[in-house]
XYZ file of C-alpha atoms in Angstrom:
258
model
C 13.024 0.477 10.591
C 10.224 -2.312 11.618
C 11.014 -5.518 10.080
C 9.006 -8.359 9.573
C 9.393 -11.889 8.903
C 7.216 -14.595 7.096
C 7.133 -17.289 5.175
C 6.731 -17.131 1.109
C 7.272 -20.348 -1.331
C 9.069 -22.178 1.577
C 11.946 -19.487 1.984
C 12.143 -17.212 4.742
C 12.095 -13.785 3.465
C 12.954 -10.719 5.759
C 10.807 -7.729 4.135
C 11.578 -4.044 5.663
C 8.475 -2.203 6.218
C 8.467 -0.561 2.506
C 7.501 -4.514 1.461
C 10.713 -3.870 -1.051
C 13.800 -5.675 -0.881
C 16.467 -3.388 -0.808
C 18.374 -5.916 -3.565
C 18.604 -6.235 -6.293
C 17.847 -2.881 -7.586
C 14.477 -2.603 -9.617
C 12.287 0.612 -10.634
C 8.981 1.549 -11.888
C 10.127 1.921 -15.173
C 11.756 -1.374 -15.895
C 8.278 -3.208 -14.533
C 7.707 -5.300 -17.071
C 11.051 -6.866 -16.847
C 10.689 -7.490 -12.510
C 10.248 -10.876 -13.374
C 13.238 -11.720 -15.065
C 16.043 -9.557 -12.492
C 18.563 -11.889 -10.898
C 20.053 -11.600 -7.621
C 23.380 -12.893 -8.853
C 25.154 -15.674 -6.581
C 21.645 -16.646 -5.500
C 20.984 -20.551 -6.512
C 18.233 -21.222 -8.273
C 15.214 -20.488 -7.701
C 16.219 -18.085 -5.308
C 18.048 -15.835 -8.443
C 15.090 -14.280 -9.413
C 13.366 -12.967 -6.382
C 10.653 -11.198 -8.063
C 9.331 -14.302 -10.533
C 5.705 -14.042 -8.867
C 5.605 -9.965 -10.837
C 5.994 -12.298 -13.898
C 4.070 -15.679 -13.470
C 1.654 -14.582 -10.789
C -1.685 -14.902 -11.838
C -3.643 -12.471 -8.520
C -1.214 -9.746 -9.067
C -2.030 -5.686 -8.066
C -3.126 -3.489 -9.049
C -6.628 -3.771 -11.321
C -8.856 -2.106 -13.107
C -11.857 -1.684 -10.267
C -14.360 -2.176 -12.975
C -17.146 -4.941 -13.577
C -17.646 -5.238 -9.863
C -20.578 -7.206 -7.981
C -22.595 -6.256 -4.816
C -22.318 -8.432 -1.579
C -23.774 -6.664 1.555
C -22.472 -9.449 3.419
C -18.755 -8.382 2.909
C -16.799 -8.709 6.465
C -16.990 -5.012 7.835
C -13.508 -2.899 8.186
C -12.753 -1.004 11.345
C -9.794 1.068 11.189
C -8.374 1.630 14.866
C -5.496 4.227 14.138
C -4.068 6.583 16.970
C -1.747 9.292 16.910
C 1.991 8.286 16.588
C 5.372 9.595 16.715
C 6.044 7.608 13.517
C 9.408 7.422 11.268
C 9.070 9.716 7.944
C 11.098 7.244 5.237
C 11.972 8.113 1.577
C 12.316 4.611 0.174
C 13.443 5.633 -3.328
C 10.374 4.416 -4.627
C 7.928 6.493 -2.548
C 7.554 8.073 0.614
C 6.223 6.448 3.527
C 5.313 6.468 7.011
C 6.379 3.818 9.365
C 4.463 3.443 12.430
C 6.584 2.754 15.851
C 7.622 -0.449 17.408
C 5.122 -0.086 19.837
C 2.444 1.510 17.607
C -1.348 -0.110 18.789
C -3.156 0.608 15.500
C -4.670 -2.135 13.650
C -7.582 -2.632 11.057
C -10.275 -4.934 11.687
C -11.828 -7.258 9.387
C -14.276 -9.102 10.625
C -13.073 -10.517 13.947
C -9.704 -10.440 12.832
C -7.145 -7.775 13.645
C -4.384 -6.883 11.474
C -1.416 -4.787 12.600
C -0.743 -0.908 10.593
C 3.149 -1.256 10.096
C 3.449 1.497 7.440
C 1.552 3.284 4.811
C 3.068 4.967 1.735
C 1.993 7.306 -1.848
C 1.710 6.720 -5.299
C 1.100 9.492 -7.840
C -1.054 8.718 -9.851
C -3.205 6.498 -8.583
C -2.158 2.427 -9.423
C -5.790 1.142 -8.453
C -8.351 2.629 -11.883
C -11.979 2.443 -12.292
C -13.112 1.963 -16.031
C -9.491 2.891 -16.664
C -9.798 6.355 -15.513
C -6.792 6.835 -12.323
C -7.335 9.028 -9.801
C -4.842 11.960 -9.053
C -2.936 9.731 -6.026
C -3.265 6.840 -3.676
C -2.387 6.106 -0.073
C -1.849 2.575 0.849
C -1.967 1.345 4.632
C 0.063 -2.097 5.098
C -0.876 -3.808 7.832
C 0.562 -7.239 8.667
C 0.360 -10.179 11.151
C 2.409 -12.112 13.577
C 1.513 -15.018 10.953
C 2.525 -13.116 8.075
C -0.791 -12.455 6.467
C -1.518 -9.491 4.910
C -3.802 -6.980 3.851
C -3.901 -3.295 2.428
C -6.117 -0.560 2.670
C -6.525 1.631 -0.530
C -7.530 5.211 -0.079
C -8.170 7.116 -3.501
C -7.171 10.832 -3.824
C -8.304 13.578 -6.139
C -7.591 17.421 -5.939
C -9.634 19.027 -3.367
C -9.322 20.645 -0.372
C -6.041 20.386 1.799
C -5.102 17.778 3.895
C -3.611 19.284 7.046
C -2.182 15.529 8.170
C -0.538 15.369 4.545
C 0.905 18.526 4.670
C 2.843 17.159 7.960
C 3.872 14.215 6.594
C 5.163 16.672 3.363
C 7.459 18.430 5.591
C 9.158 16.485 7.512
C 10.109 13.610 5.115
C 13.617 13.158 3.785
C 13.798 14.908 -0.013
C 16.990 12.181 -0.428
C 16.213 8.673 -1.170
C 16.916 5.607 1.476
C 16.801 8.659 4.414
C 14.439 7.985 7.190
C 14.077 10.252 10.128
C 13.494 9.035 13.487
C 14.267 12.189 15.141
C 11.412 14.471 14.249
C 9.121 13.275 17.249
C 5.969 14.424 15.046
C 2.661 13.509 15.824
C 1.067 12.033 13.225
C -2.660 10.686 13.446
C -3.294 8.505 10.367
C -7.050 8.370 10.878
C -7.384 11.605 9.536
C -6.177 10.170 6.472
C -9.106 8.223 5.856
C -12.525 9.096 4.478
C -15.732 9.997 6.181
C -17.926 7.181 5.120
C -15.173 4.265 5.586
C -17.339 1.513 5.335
C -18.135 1.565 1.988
C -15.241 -0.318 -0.327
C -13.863 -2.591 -3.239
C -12.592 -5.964 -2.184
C -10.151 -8.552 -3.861
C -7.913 -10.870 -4.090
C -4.138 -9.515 -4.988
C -0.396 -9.145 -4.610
C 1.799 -6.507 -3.378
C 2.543 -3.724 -6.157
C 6.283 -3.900 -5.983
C 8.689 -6.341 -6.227
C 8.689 -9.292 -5.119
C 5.123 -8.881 -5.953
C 3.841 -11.635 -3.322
C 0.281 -12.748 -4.012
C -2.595 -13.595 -0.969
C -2.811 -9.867 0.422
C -6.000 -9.151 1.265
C -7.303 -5.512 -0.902
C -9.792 -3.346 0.664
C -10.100 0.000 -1.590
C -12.296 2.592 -0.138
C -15.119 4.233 -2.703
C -14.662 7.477 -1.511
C -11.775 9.440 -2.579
C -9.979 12.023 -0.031
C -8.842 15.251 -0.987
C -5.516 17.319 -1.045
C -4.867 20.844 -2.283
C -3.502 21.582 -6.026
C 0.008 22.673 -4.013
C -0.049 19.578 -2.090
C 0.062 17.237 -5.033
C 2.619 18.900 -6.642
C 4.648 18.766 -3.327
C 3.730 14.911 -3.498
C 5.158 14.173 -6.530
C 8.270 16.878 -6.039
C 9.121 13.099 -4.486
C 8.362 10.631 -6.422
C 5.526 10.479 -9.840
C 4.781 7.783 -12.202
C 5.845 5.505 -9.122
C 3.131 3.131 -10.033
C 2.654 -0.433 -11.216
C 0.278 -0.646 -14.440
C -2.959 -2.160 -13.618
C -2.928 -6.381 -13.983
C -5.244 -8.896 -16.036
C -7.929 -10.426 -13.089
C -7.702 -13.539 -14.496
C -10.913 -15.018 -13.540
C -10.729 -12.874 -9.977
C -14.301 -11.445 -9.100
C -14.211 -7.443 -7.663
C -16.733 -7.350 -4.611
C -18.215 -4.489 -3.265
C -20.391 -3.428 -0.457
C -21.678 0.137 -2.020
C -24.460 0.530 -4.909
């Protein structure tokens, strides 16, 4: 499993490729409380992990609602190749993660940032006028310096996804299982839309503890589409696995699609 390290709050924080520590246990369904776990025989602060779910004030995910137009946004270029990738069942949803030596990146402007690992979430945590969508498909990437930034893709019953249905059946049904062994091709670009340079952009956090604020959000506007069967395969998984969309708090949603 790809691991990379980075600074947060002056403590050096190892985070596994799910962006989840693997301690102290937490779920969806105790989120409101994320704040206030301890990671007994921690000192303090380092006992609650997880504080920024609680006091954070950019936190993810949000209503995409009230937005304003800039057709100056930096442009996104998704550069994703085919890769024998590692199918993981985190426990909290299931996930790709790309190999060691995987060359796919987004770019953002003239800056290039590394696809470590993208993941589901059924529903959808990312809602527009409060309305979610039937899924969502978040690519992580992250660089050498520890900056971050995530790529939403939307998804609503349609027709099938022949790159999900891959993913589907070769990922572990048991929870902490990842298999290396598979030697799959998987080509995450055909996980994206067909227009991909229309989007919502903001300021955030990652959606799971320990909740870390400064990513970088890029949501696409157009949804993809998987098949009625596929969904339900989705969630035979994980469902619910979502974090309740957060207060902006003053945060302005930018977008470069009328």
């Amino acid at each position: 499993m790809k691991i990379v390290a980075f600074w947060v709050n002056l403590t050096f924080v190892a985070v596994i490729s799910s962006y989840a520590f693997a301690s102290p246990h937490w779920s969806h369904e105790e989120q409101e409380e994320w704040g206030t776990i301890e990671d007994v025989g921690k000192p303090l602060p380092l006992n609650y992990p997880f504080a920024d779910c609680a006091i954070g004030i950019h936190q993810s995910p949000v209503d995409l609602s009230g937005i304003e137009f800039d057709n100056k946004i930096n442009r996104l270029k998704p550069r994703y190749p085919a890769d024998m990738p590692a199918f993981y069942n985190s426990g909290h949803a299931i996930q790709v993660n790309t190999s060691l030596d995987y060359a796919g990146y987004l770019v953002i402007g003239k800056e290039r940032f590394p696809l470590i690992q993208f993941h589901f979430h059924a529903p959808s945590e990312h809602v527009i006028d409060g309305k979610a969508f039937e899924a969502e498909l978040h690519f992580v990437h992250v660089r050498d310096d520890g900056r971050m930034a995530v790529l939403g893709i939307l998804i609503e019953v349609g027709e099938e996804n022949e790159m999900l249905q891959t993913i589907l059946d070769h990922m572990p049904q048991e929870a902490g299982v990842e298999n290396t062994a598979s030697q799959i091709k998987v080509n995450p670009a055909k996980l994206l839309p067909l227009h991909r340079q229309h989007f919502y952009t903001y300021a955030g956090s990652l959606t799971t503890p320990p909740c870390r604020e400064g990513i970088n959000w890029y949501v696409s506007t157009e949804p993809i589409t998987v098949s009625e069967a596929q969904l339900l395969q989705l969630k035979s998984f994980h469902t619910n696995n979502i974090r309740y969309p957060q207060p902006l708090n003053g945060r302005v949603i930018m977008t470069n699609d009328r």
